């Protein structure tokens, strides 16, 4: 990574910069601008996109429905993954590409626990919360495996997580003997659909809860500071008395916990699992959310709120594309184009060139006048 | 005298550390392969002893050999390309649609596959080399783009019925002296498909390129140390660009070989082949950190990977998921071994 050295002149100038310039330089500018662009597009193309209505669901409860609600609802898993992925990116300078596969494992474990090994169960064999805790534990163990490879064996994160990316869905199938257990009890589906009497989808509450947990974690502990220190320079953080390996491992385990909760929400939506299709391609969306949030993909400073907004932008984009009848299998092609545009715009080389062009353009204008 | 450079009696440079690393890892791979294969012949017998079964490993994996060789080259320069599986899938689908619905012939199919490879190579190479974006992100996007495009071209599997194509597909090249006798005592000659010949040719050509041409030596120099390569006057950016271009072109060629083997375009074609290619390269002794590797090792990597898959399935673990878990376990084992070797070497310094 070439380091951009700011000239001291610019720093002196900074207070005099226009409001517009300061705003565009803010980290949250890109995700918010992207969100505004999408909202604007939908407003012009079809304002009925934003309509929210109250419908009866299959249990006879009144529930909210509409595209906006579905964006907020369906983005839940992605938001959780984006939070964990931001920490992993910041500490190790790489991304975990096994999150989709680990979601399959967590979902499979939870279903196996709740169904007690049967193909179809009508009532949970153990408290659902306990099953979720076991799922989180297993998922954190897989996170620790990834983290150990990255931190202690110094393997590039994306290659280390390639192992679980390859094996994860197979392990998930193995856990349930390749059967597809179905949980018929209504209470299991509360987390993925609606609580009785509450018209707002439950995943939204879970997401808000997790965001508050992470806000508190970053506010009241040194996790954020340590993660950034390790990500910026692991050696100097070691000299300052931190244990960089431990912190990297920790971020991967935190991601594991996020993945398990996301996996629980996903299996709770339908009460069943499809090993090869569940959370397919979600690793791409999670990485995209981190990049869209203005975080550097090579580690260091981070802002989880940027990633969270990024996740909502991506779900917004997905829902918009679905509305215009883009088939779900063709979605990756569109998203890949968005990713390429984003990384090109945020690449240091391109930014340097652009600012250079601006400066020379400004000079010629001044000389002309 | 800098560490690792030795002179022979006449004062010529004898070998460099990087090359001896390559030879060490290559030796490990070849030994592992032969030990594995011969113990399979000894303990499992039957199928493994027949030459045709060995040649079938080649027949089934001709495209994987080409993909892995391309992957090795990118990895030698210190990059990675996970779009190769997607490109293979896209090439198969476009070729099949071209042959069936647009009246294409063999020439257009060859042009299509190389053209798609070229297009992916130019874009990805430019983004990685000149804009300095992480190769993993670029090729991840490339992979999703290729897979998405495949379903846009056609969601349904397309079976090819073109006669000229089928004639090439079913051509069998008999290997003299390797046949076997069946129960009735008839001689059954052993054969390989056209793709295998192409794949082995690619391995030989690239072995020579890496060993004796300027471009090939530049790959090692850039992968070994970016900055010192730059100071030696090597155009680092162009070398990286060439590596990605070569890898994607080989992915296009690999797609063509895959198409020749299966004879249809399908969304599920070559699923997971990028992982197999990376695993083969790593097992073949290519270091992820760059600068060390050998295409002959990669060839043995492909053979080892598929031999162990076969051993696992003949041991009775023939459910679909065992194959993936085996690949992952092999990958994990070799990654850890490499990492330990590297860490110990760094400590010595």
PDB file of C-alpha atoms in Angstrom, chain B residues 66-341:
ATOM      1  CA  UNK B  66      -4.421 -26.058 -17.335  1.00  0.00           C
ATOM      2  CA  UNK B  67      -6.288 -23.950 -14.758  1.00  0.00           C
ATOM      3  CA  UNK B  68      -3.854 -24.902 -11.998  1.00  0.00           C
ATOM      4  CA  UNK B  69      -0.820 -24.106 -14.121  1.00  0.00           C
ATOM      5  CA  UNK B  70      -2.237 -20.629 -14.793  1.00  0.00           C
ATOM      6  CA  UNK B  71      -2.998 -20.240 -11.099  1.00  0.00           C
ATOM      7  CA  UNK B  72       0.581 -21.217 -10.241  1.00  0.00           C
ATOM      8  CA  UNK B  73       1.956 -18.483 -12.478  1.00  0.00           C
ATOM      9  CA  UNK B  74      -0.195 -15.834 -10.814  1.00  0.00           C
ATOM     10  CA  UNK B  75       0.730 -17.191  -7.399  1.00  0.00           C
ATOM     11  CA  UNK B  76       4.439 -17.113  -8.284  1.00  0.00           C
ATOM     12  CA  UNK B  77       4.094 -13.359  -8.891  1.00  0.00           C
ATOM     13  CA  UNK B  78       2.420 -13.065  -5.490  1.00  0.00           C
ATOM     14  CA  UNK B  79      -1.190 -12.679  -6.657  1.00  0.00           C
ATOM     15  CA  UNK B  80      -4.188 -14.962  -6.789  1.00  0.00           C
ATOM     16  CA  UNK B  81      -7.028 -15.440  -9.259  1.00  0.00           C
ATOM     17  CA  UNK B  82     -10.232 -17.107  -8.123  1.00  0.00           C
ATOM     18  CA  UNK B  83     -12.198 -16.270 -11.257  1.00  0.00           C
ATOM     19  CA  UNK B  84     -10.849 -19.255 -13.220  1.00  0.00           C
ATOM     20  CA  UNK B  85     -13.743 -21.569 -12.314  1.00  0.00           C
ATOM     21  CA  UNK B  86     -16.282 -18.940 -13.311  1.00  0.00           C
ATOM     22  CA  UNK B  87     -14.490 -18.261 -16.596  1.00  0.00           C
ATOM     23  CA  UNK B  88     -14.469 -22.011 -17.351  1.00  0.00           C
ATOM     24  CA  UNK B  89     -18.201 -22.193 -16.714  1.00  0.00           C
ATOM     25  CA  UNK B  90     -18.890 -19.130 -18.875  1.00  0.00           C
ATOM     26  CA  UNK B  91     -16.737 -20.453 -21.738  1.00  0.00           C
ATOM     27  CA  UNK B  92     -18.593 -23.796 -21.720  1.00  0.00           C
ATOM     28  CA  UNK B  93     -21.987 -22.119 -21.781  1.00  0.00           C
ATOM     29  CA  UNK B  94     -21.178 -19.566 -24.490  1.00  0.00           C
ATOM     30  CA  UNK B  95     -19.492 -22.216 -26.651  1.00  0.00           C
ATOM     31  CA  UNK B  96     -22.437 -24.581 -26.294  1.00  0.00           C
ATOM     32  CA  UNK B  97     -24.957 -21.861 -27.152  1.00  0.00           C
ATOM     33  CA  UNK B  98     -22.797 -20.782 -30.084  1.00  0.00           C
ATOM     34  CA  UNK B  99     -22.580 -24.319 -31.473  1.00  0.00           C
ATOM     35  CA  UNK B 100     -26.233 -25.158 -30.978  1.00  0.00           C
ATOM     36  CA  UNK B 101     -28.162 -21.965 -31.591  1.00  0.00           C
ATOM     37  CA  UNK B 102     -25.950 -19.754 -33.715  1.00  0.00           C
ATOM     38  CA  UNK B 103     -24.475 -22.319 -36.098  1.00  0.00           C
ATOM     39  CA  UNK B 104     -20.925 -22.021 -34.846  1.00  0.00           C
ATOM     40  CA  UNK B 105     -18.109 -24.373 -35.721  1.00  0.00           C
ATOM     41  CA  UNK B 106     -14.936 -25.544 -34.024  1.00  0.00           C
ATOM     42  CA  UNK B 107     -12.985 -22.440 -35.005  1.00  0.00           C
ATOM     43  CA  UNK B 108     -15.518 -20.031 -33.487  1.00  0.00           C
ATOM     44  CA  UNK B 109     -15.531 -22.082 -30.287  1.00  0.00           C
ATOM     45  CA  UNK B 110     -11.758 -21.830 -29.989  1.00  0.00           C
ATOM     46  CA  UNK B 111     -11.907 -18.098 -30.707  1.00  0.00           C
ATOM     47  CA  UNK B 112     -14.693 -17.603 -28.160  1.00  0.00           C
ATOM     48  CA  UNK B 113     -12.860 -19.388 -25.381  1.00  0.00           C
ATOM     49  CA  UNK B 114      -9.595 -17.558 -25.946  1.00  0.00           C
ATOM     50  CA  UNK B 115     -11.469 -14.263 -26.420  1.00  0.00           C
ATOM     51  CA  UNK B 116     -13.323 -14.573 -23.114  1.00  0.00           C
ATOM     52  CA  UNK B 117     -10.046 -15.444 -21.406  1.00  0.00           C
ATOM     53  CA  UNK B 118      -8.359 -12.458 -23.005  1.00  0.00           C
ATOM     54  CA  UNK B 119     -11.134 -10.070 -21.955  1.00  0.00           C
ATOM     55  CA  UNK B 120     -11.071 -11.238 -18.328  1.00  0.00           C
ATOM     56  CA  UNK B 121      -7.275 -11.166 -18.328  1.00  0.00           C
ATOM     57  CA  UNK B 122      -6.988  -7.619 -19.656  1.00  0.00           C
ATOM     58  CA  UNK B 123      -9.535  -6.168 -17.220  1.00  0.00           C
ATOM     59  CA  UNK B 124      -8.340  -8.047 -14.140  1.00  0.00           C
ATOM     60  CA  UNK B 125      -4.674  -7.565 -15.001  1.00  0.00           C
ATOM     61  CA  UNK B 126      -5.177  -3.833 -15.462  1.00  0.00           C
ATOM     62  CA  UNK B 127      -7.048  -3.466 -12.169  1.00  0.00           C
ATOM     63  CA  UNK B 128      -4.490  -5.497 -10.236  1.00  0.00           C
ATOM     64  CA  UNK B 129      -1.272  -4.277 -11.813  1.00  0.00           C
ATOM     65  CA  UNK B 130      -1.900  -0.664 -12.718  1.00  0.00           C
ATOM     66  CA  UNK B 131      -4.561   0.371 -10.180  1.00  0.00           C
ATOM     67  CA  UNK B 132      -3.024  -1.742  -7.400  1.00  0.00           C
ATOM     68  CA  UNK B 133      -6.288  -3.230  -6.175  1.00  0.00           C
ATOM     69  CA  UNK B 134      -6.069  -6.445  -4.164  1.00  0.00           C
ATOM     70  CA  UNK B 135      -6.114  -9.368  -6.629  1.00  0.00           C
ATOM     71  CA  UNK B 136      -8.479 -11.329  -4.416  1.00  0.00           C
ATOM     72  CA  UNK B 137     -11.199  -8.659  -4.532  1.00  0.00           C
ATOM     73  CA  UNK B 138     -10.808  -8.177  -8.280  1.00  0.00           C
ATOM     74  CA  UNK B 139     -11.012 -11.867  -9.077  1.00  0.00           C
ATOM     75  CA  UNK B 140     -13.837 -12.433  -6.587  1.00  0.00           C
ATOM     76  CA  UNK B 141     -15.830  -9.862  -8.530  1.00  0.00           C
ATOM     77  CA  UNK B 142     -14.655 -11.554 -11.747  1.00  0.00           C
ATOM     78  CA  UNK B 143     -15.914 -14.906 -10.486  1.00  0.00           C
ATOM     79  CA  UNK B 144     -19.359 -13.559  -9.614  1.00  0.00           C
ATOM     80  CA  UNK B 145     -19.532 -11.655 -12.880  1.00  0.00           C
ATOM     81  CA  UNK B 146     -18.698 -14.788 -14.873  1.00  0.00           C
ATOM     82  CA  UNK B 147     -21.218 -16.915 -12.972  1.00  0.00           C
ATOM     83  CA  UNK B 148     -23.924 -14.273 -13.295  1.00  0.00           C
ATOM     84  CA  UNK B 149     -23.249 -13.884 -17.007  1.00  0.00           C
ATOM     85  CA  UNK B 150     -23.480 -17.657 -17.460  1.00  0.00           C
ATOM     86  CA  UNK B 151     -27.037 -17.684 -16.168  1.00  0.00           C
ATOM     87  CA  UNK B 152     -27.876 -14.637 -18.271  1.00  0.00           C
ATOM     88  CA  UNK B 153     -26.673 -16.495 -21.393  1.00  0.00           C
ATOM     89  CA  UNK B 154     -28.742 -19.542 -20.553  1.00  0.00           C
ATOM     90  CA  UNK B 155     -30.253 -20.975 -17.403  1.00  0.00           C
ATOM     91  CA  UNK B 156     -31.009 -24.351 -18.940  1.00  0.00           C
ATOM     92  CA  UNK B 157     -28.250 -26.873 -19.660  1.00  0.00           C
ATOM     93  CA  UNK B 158     -27.345 -26.921 -23.343  1.00  0.00           C
ATOM     94  CA  UNK B 159     -26.332 -30.280 -24.839  1.00  0.00           C
ATOM     95  CA  UNK B 160     -24.187 -30.163 -27.938  1.00  0.00           C
ATOM     96  CA  UNK B 161     -25.115 -32.282 -30.961  1.00  0.00           C
ATOM     97  CA  UNK B 162     -22.713 -30.752 -33.487  1.00  0.00           C
ATOM     98  CA  UNK B 163     -21.072 -33.694 -35.305  1.00  0.00           C
ATOM     99  CA  UNK B 164     -17.651 -32.188 -35.953  1.00  0.00           C
ATOM    100  CA  UNK B 165     -17.417 -31.273 -32.274  1.00  0.00           C
ATOM    101  CA  UNK B 166     -18.484 -34.713 -31.088  1.00  0.00           C
ATOM    102  CA  UNK B 167     -15.923 -36.300 -33.395  1.00  0.00           C
ATOM    103  CA  UNK B 168     -13.133 -34.341 -31.693  1.00  0.00           C
ATOM    104  CA  UNK B 169     -14.649 -35.012 -28.270  1.00  0.00           C
ATOM    105  CA  UNK B 170     -14.669 -38.780 -28.811  1.00  0.00           C
ATOM    106  CA  UNK B 171     -11.229 -38.984 -30.373  1.00  0.00           C
ATOM    107  CA  UNK B 172      -9.132 -41.418 -28.382  1.00  0.00           C
ATOM    108  CA  UNK B 173      -5.402 -41.377 -28.604  1.00  0.00           C
ATOM    109  CA  UNK B 174      -4.071 -44.853 -27.821  1.00  0.00           C
ATOM    110  CA  UNK B 175      -0.958 -45.077 -25.717  1.00  0.00           C
ATOM    111  CA  UNK B 176       1.145 -48.015 -26.948  1.00  0.00           C
ATOM    112  CA  UNK B 177       2.343 -50.559 -24.415  1.00  0.00           C
ATOM    113  CA  UNK B 178       0.085 -49.498 -21.560  1.00  0.00           C
ATOM    114  CA  UNK B 179      -3.026 -51.551 -22.310  1.00  0.00           C
ATOM    115  CA  UNK B 180      -4.349 -54.389 -20.214  1.00  0.00           C
ATOM    116  CA  UNK B 181      -6.020 -57.754 -20.798  1.00  0.00           C
ATOM    117  CA  UNK B 182      -9.606 -58.276 -19.725  1.00  0.00           C
ATOM    118  CA  UNK B 183     -11.056 -61.471 -18.303  1.00  0.00           C
ATOM    119  CA  UNK B 184     -11.470 -62.994 -21.752  1.00  0.00           C
ATOM    120  CA  UNK B 185      -7.844 -62.358 -22.545  1.00  0.00           C
ATOM    121  CA  UNK B 186      -8.529 -59.641 -25.091  1.00  0.00           C
ATOM    122  CA  UNK B 187      -6.115 -56.757 -25.256  1.00  0.00           C
ATOM    123  CA  UNK B 188      -7.706 -53.403 -24.400  1.00  0.00           C
ATOM    124  CA  UNK B 189      -5.470 -50.520 -25.375  1.00  0.00           C
ATOM    125  CA  UNK B 190      -5.149 -47.612 -22.949  1.00  0.00           C
ATOM    126  CA  UNK B 191      -6.196 -44.223 -24.257  1.00  0.00           C
ATOM    127  CA  UNK B 192      -6.135 -40.536 -23.453  1.00  0.00           C
ATOM    128  CA  UNK B 193      -8.388 -37.779 -24.776  1.00  0.00           C
ATOM    129  CA  UNK B 194      -7.314 -34.871 -26.961  1.00  0.00           C
ATOM    130  CA  UNK B 195      -7.519 -32.516 -23.974  1.00  0.00           C
ATOM    131  CA  UNK B 196      -4.811 -34.379 -22.085  1.00  0.00           C
ATOM    132  CA  UNK B 197      -2.338 -33.908 -24.933  1.00  0.00           C
ATOM    133  CA  UNK B 198      -3.098 -30.182 -25.014  1.00  0.00           C
ATOM    134  CA  UNK B 199      -2.800 -29.911 -21.241  1.00  0.00           C
ATOM    135  CA  UNK B 200       0.554 -31.712 -21.108  1.00  0.00           C
ATOM    136  CA  UNK B 201       1.797 -29.560 -23.970  1.00  0.00           C
ATOM    137  CA  UNK B 202       0.812 -26.450 -21.978  1.00  0.00           C
ATOM    138  CA  UNK B 203       2.729 -27.752 -18.966  1.00  0.00           C
ATOM    139  CA  UNK B 204       5.869 -28.380 -21.046  1.00  0.00           C
ATOM    140  CA  UNK B 205       5.724 -25.007 -22.816  1.00  0.00           C
ATOM    141  CA  UNK B 206       5.174 -23.090 -19.583  1.00  0.00           C
ATOM    142  CA  UNK B 207       7.891 -25.040 -17.823  1.00  0.00           C
ATOM    143  CA  UNK B 208      10.308 -23.841 -20.521  1.00  0.00           C
ATOM    144  CA  UNK B 209       8.932 -20.293 -20.372  1.00  0.00           C
ATOM    145  CA  UNK B 210       9.359 -20.098 -16.603  1.00  0.00           C
ATOM    146  CA  UNK B 211      12.799 -21.648 -16.700  1.00  0.00           C
ATOM    147  CA  UNK B 212      14.520 -20.098 -19.671  1.00  0.00           C
ATOM    148  CA  UNK B 213      12.811 -16.901 -20.788  1.00  0.00           C
ATOM    149  CA  UNK B 214      13.115 -13.362 -19.506  1.00  0.00           C
ATOM    150  CA  UNK B 215       9.408 -13.155 -18.796  1.00  0.00           C
ATOM    151  CA  UNK B 216       9.512 -16.359 -16.775  1.00  0.00           C
ATOM    152  CA  UNK B 217      12.439 -15.218 -14.663  1.00  0.00           C
ATOM    153  CA  UNK B 218      10.696 -11.880 -14.137  1.00  0.00           C
ATOM    154  CA  UNK B 219       7.694 -13.690 -12.624  1.00  0.00           C
ATOM    155  CA  UNK B 220       9.927 -15.214  -9.950  1.00  0.00           C
ATOM    156  CA  UNK B 221      11.768 -11.940  -9.347  1.00  0.00           C
ATOM    157  CA  UNK B 222       8.565  -9.928  -8.904  1.00  0.00           C
ATOM    158  CA  UNK B 223       7.049 -12.545  -6.612  1.00  0.00           C
ATOM    159  CA  UNK B 224      10.208 -12.913  -4.561  1.00  0.00           C
ATOM    160  CA  UNK B 225      10.611  -9.241  -3.831  1.00  0.00           C
ATOM    161  CA  UNK B 226       8.633  -6.506  -5.493  1.00  0.00           C
ATOM    162  CA  UNK B 227      10.964  -3.660  -4.712  1.00  0.00           C
ATOM    163  CA  UNK B 228      14.257  -5.290  -5.517  1.00  0.00           C
ATOM    164  CA  UNK B 229      12.776  -6.482  -8.814  1.00  0.00           C
ATOM    165  CA  UNK B 230      11.906  -2.856  -9.505  1.00  0.00           C
ATOM    166  CA  UNK B 231      15.442  -1.778  -8.673  1.00  0.00           C
ATOM    167  CA  UNK B 232      16.809  -4.407 -11.056  1.00  0.00           C
ATOM    168  CA  UNK B 233      14.964  -2.617 -13.819  1.00  0.00           C
ATOM    169  CA  UNK B 234      12.136  -5.088 -14.184  1.00  0.00           C
ATOM    170  CA  UNK B 235       8.827  -3.566 -15.160  1.00  0.00           C
ATOM    171  CA  UNK B 236       6.869  -4.890 -12.165  1.00  0.00           C
ATOM    172  CA  UNK B 237       3.485  -3.636 -13.291  1.00  0.00           C
ATOM    173  CA  UNK B 238       3.783  -5.137 -16.752  1.00  0.00           C
ATOM    174  CA  UNK B 239       4.995  -8.445 -15.331  1.00  0.00           C
ATOM    175  CA  UNK B 240       1.996  -8.648 -12.992  1.00  0.00           C
ATOM    176  CA  UNK B 241      -0.294  -7.697 -15.845  1.00  0.00           C
ATOM    177  CA  UNK B 242       1.203 -10.440 -18.011  1.00  0.00           C
ATOM    178  CA  UNK B 243       0.768 -13.005 -15.228  1.00  0.00           C
ATOM    179  CA  UNK B 244      -2.936 -12.236 -14.853  1.00  0.00           C
ATOM    180  CA  UNK B 245      -3.403 -12.113 -18.608  1.00  0.00           C
ATOM    181  CA  UNK B 246      -1.705 -15.495 -19.003  1.00  0.00           C
ATOM    182  CA  UNK B 247      -3.760 -16.991 -16.167  1.00  0.00           C
ATOM    183  CA  UNK B 248      -7.074 -15.846 -17.633  1.00  0.00           C
ATOM    184  CA  UNK B 249      -6.085 -16.974 -21.144  1.00  0.00           C
ATOM    185  CA  UNK B 250      -5.253 -20.388 -19.677  1.00  0.00           C
ATOM    186  CA  UNK B 251      -8.612 -20.320 -17.869  1.00  0.00           C
ATOM    187  CA  UNK B 252     -10.226 -19.770 -21.285  1.00  0.00           C
ATOM    188  CA  UNK B 253      -8.264 -22.690 -22.705  1.00  0.00           C
ATOM    189  CA  UNK B 254      -9.161 -24.757 -19.635  1.00  0.00           C
ATOM    190  CA  UNK B 255     -12.802 -23.911 -20.309  1.00  0.00           C
ATOM    191  CA  UNK B 256     -12.409 -25.218 -23.851  1.00  0.00           C
ATOM    192  CA  UNK B 257     -10.891 -28.478 -22.571  1.00  0.00           C
ATOM    193  CA  UNK B 258     -13.667 -28.819 -19.990  1.00  0.00           C
ATOM    194  CA  UNK B 259     -16.202 -28.268 -22.748  1.00  0.00           C
ATOM    195  CA  UNK B 260     -14.471 -30.921 -24.869  1.00  0.00           C
ATOM    196  CA  UNK B 261     -14.661 -33.351 -21.967  1.00  0.00           C
ATOM    197  CA  UNK B 262     -18.296 -32.893 -20.889  1.00  0.00           C
ATOM    198  CA  UNK B 263     -19.801 -31.717 -24.180  1.00  0.00           C
ATOM    199  CA  UNK B 264     -22.455 -29.457 -22.686  1.00  0.00           C
ATOM    200  CA  UNK B 265     -22.959 -26.037 -21.207  1.00  0.00           C
ATOM    201  CA  UNK B 266     -24.351 -26.022 -17.688  1.00  0.00           C
ATOM    202  CA  UNK B 267     -24.529 -23.507 -14.855  1.00  0.00           C
ATOM    203  CA  UNK B 268     -23.090 -26.143 -12.519  1.00  0.00           C
ATOM    204  CA  UNK B 269     -20.019 -26.759 -14.712  1.00  0.00           C
ATOM    205  CA  UNK B 270     -16.632 -26.444 -13.042  1.00  0.00           C
ATOM    206  CA  UNK B 271     -18.226 -25.631  -9.685  1.00  0.00           C
ATOM    207  CA  UNK B 272     -15.478 -25.232  -7.113  1.00  0.00           C
ATOM    208  CA  UNK B 273     -12.701 -25.608  -9.672  1.00  0.00           C
ATOM    209  CA  UNK B 274     -11.029 -22.393  -8.500  1.00  0.00           C
ATOM    210  CA  UNK B 275     -10.593 -24.037  -5.107  1.00  0.00           C
ATOM    211  CA  UNK B 276      -9.255 -27.216  -6.705  1.00  0.00           C
ATOM    212  CA  UNK B 277      -6.811 -25.172  -8.771  1.00  0.00           C
ATOM    213  CA  UNK B 278      -5.550 -23.252  -5.742  1.00  0.00           C
ATOM    214  CA  UNK B 279      -5.296 -26.451  -3.726  1.00  0.00           C
ATOM    215  CA  UNK B 280      -3.381 -28.175  -6.542  1.00  0.00           C
ATOM    216  CA  UNK B 281      -0.943 -25.300  -6.845  1.00  0.00           C
ATOM    217  CA  UNK B 282      -0.328 -25.204  -3.111  1.00  0.00           C
ATOM    218  CA  UNK B 283       0.086 -28.983  -2.890  1.00  0.00           C
ATOM    219  CA  UNK B 284       2.415 -28.710  -5.888  1.00  0.00           C
ATOM    220  CA  UNK B 285       4.758 -26.510  -3.904  1.00  0.00           C
ATOM    221  CA  UNK B 286       3.771 -23.008  -4.992  1.00  0.00           C
ATOM    222  CA  UNK B 287       4.129 -20.597  -2.093  1.00  0.00           C
ATOM    223  CA  UNK B 288       1.279 -18.173  -1.534  1.00  0.00           C
ATOM    224  CA  UNK B 289       3.735 -15.454  -0.703  1.00  0.00           C
ATOM    225  CA  UNK B 290       5.151 -15.657  -4.210  1.00  0.00           C
ATOM    226  CA  UNK B 291       8.531 -16.322  -5.742  1.00  0.00           C
ATOM    227  CA  UNK B 292       8.509 -20.085  -5.329  1.00  0.00           C
ATOM    228  CA  UNK B 293       6.771 -22.641  -7.503  1.00  0.00           C
ATOM    229  CA  UNK B 294       6.983 -24.958 -10.436  1.00  0.00           C
ATOM    230  CA  UNK B 295       4.423 -26.034 -13.031  1.00  0.00           C
ATOM    231  CA  UNK B 296       5.627 -29.647 -12.927  1.00  0.00           C
ATOM    232  CA  UNK B 297       4.886 -29.613  -9.211  1.00  0.00           C
ATOM    233  CA  UNK B 298       1.443 -28.272 -10.014  1.00  0.00           C
ATOM    234  CA  UNK B 299       0.845 -31.185 -12.395  1.00  0.00           C
ATOM    235  CA  UNK B 300       1.710 -33.570  -9.572  1.00  0.00           C
ATOM    236  CA  UNK B 301      -0.496 -31.483  -7.261  1.00  0.00           C
ATOM    237  CA  UNK B 302      -3.498 -32.134  -9.513  1.00  0.00           C
ATOM    238  CA  UNK B 303      -2.667 -35.848  -9.641  1.00  0.00           C
ATOM    239  CA  UNK B 304      -2.209 -36.080  -5.845  1.00  0.00           C
ATOM    240  CA  UNK B 305      -5.459 -34.268  -5.165  1.00  0.00           C
ATOM    241  CA  UNK B 306      -7.455 -36.551  -7.410  1.00  0.00           C
ATOM    242  CA  UNK B 307      -5.696 -39.685  -6.226  1.00  0.00           C
ATOM    243  CA  UNK B 308      -6.573 -38.922  -2.630  1.00  0.00           C
ATOM    244  CA  UNK B 309     -10.173 -38.166  -3.631  1.00  0.00           C
ATOM    245  CA  UNK B 310     -10.284 -41.577  -5.279  1.00  0.00           C
ATOM    246  CA  UNK B 311      -8.703 -43.280  -2.275  1.00  0.00           C
ATOM    247  CA  UNK B 312     -11.231 -41.664   0.055  1.00  0.00           C
ATOM    248  CA  UNK B 313     -14.142 -42.747  -2.099  1.00  0.00           C
ATOM    249  CA  UNK B 314     -12.832 -46.307  -2.481  1.00  0.00           C
ATOM    250  CA  UNK B 315     -12.434 -46.543   1.293  1.00  0.00           C
ATOM    251  CA  UNK B 316     -16.208 -46.301   1.475  1.00  0.00           C
ATOM    252  CA  UNK B 317     -16.639 -42.591   2.134  1.00  0.00           C
ATOM    253  CA  UNK B 318     -18.458 -42.046  -1.129  1.00  0.00           C
ATOM    254  CA  UNK B 319     -21.040 -39.481  -0.032  1.00  0.00           C
ATOM    255  CA  UNK B 320     -20.743 -36.239  -1.950  1.00  0.00           C
ATOM    256  CA  UNK B 321     -19.506 -34.155   0.956  1.00  0.00           C
ATOM    257  CA  UNK B 322     -16.390 -36.206   1.659  1.00  0.00           C
ATOM    258  CA  UNK B 323     -14.725 -35.019  -1.511  1.00  0.00           C
ATOM    259  CA  UNK B 324     -14.956 -31.354  -0.451  1.00  0.00           C
ATOM    260  CA  UNK B 325     -13.827 -32.112   3.074  1.00  0.00           C
ATOM    261  CA  UNK B 326     -10.838 -34.061   1.717  1.00  0.00           C
ATOM    262  CA  UNK B 327      -9.783 -31.186  -0.519  1.00  0.00           C
ATOM    263  CA  UNK B 328     -10.085 -28.766   2.383  1.00  0.00           C
ATOM    264  CA  UNK B 329      -8.100 -31.038   4.689  1.00  0.00           C
ATOM    265  CA  UNK B 330      -5.311 -31.468   2.120  1.00  0.00           C
ATOM    266  CA  UNK B 331      -5.243 -27.712   1.554  1.00  0.00           C
ATOM    267  CA  UNK B 332      -5.100 -27.050   5.288  1.00  0.00           C
ATOM    268  CA  UNK B 333      -2.309 -29.583   5.816  1.00  0.00           C
ATOM    269  CA  UNK B 334      -0.095 -28.216   3.063  1.00  0.00           C
ATOM    270  CA  UNK B 335      -0.763 -24.583   4.032  1.00  0.00           C
ATOM    271  CA  UNK B 336       0.284 -25.282   7.591  1.00  0.00           C
ATOM    272  CA  UNK B 337       3.392 -27.178   6.443  1.00  0.00           C
ATOM    273  CA  UNK B 338       4.384 -24.286   4.163  1.00  0.00           C
ATOM    274  CA  UNK B 339       3.751 -21.762   6.882  1.00  0.00           C
ATOM    275  CA  UNK B 340       5.903 -23.686   9.356  1.00  0.00           C
ATOM    276  CA  UNK B 341       8.726 -24.006   6.796  1.00  0.00           C
TER     277      UNK B 341
END
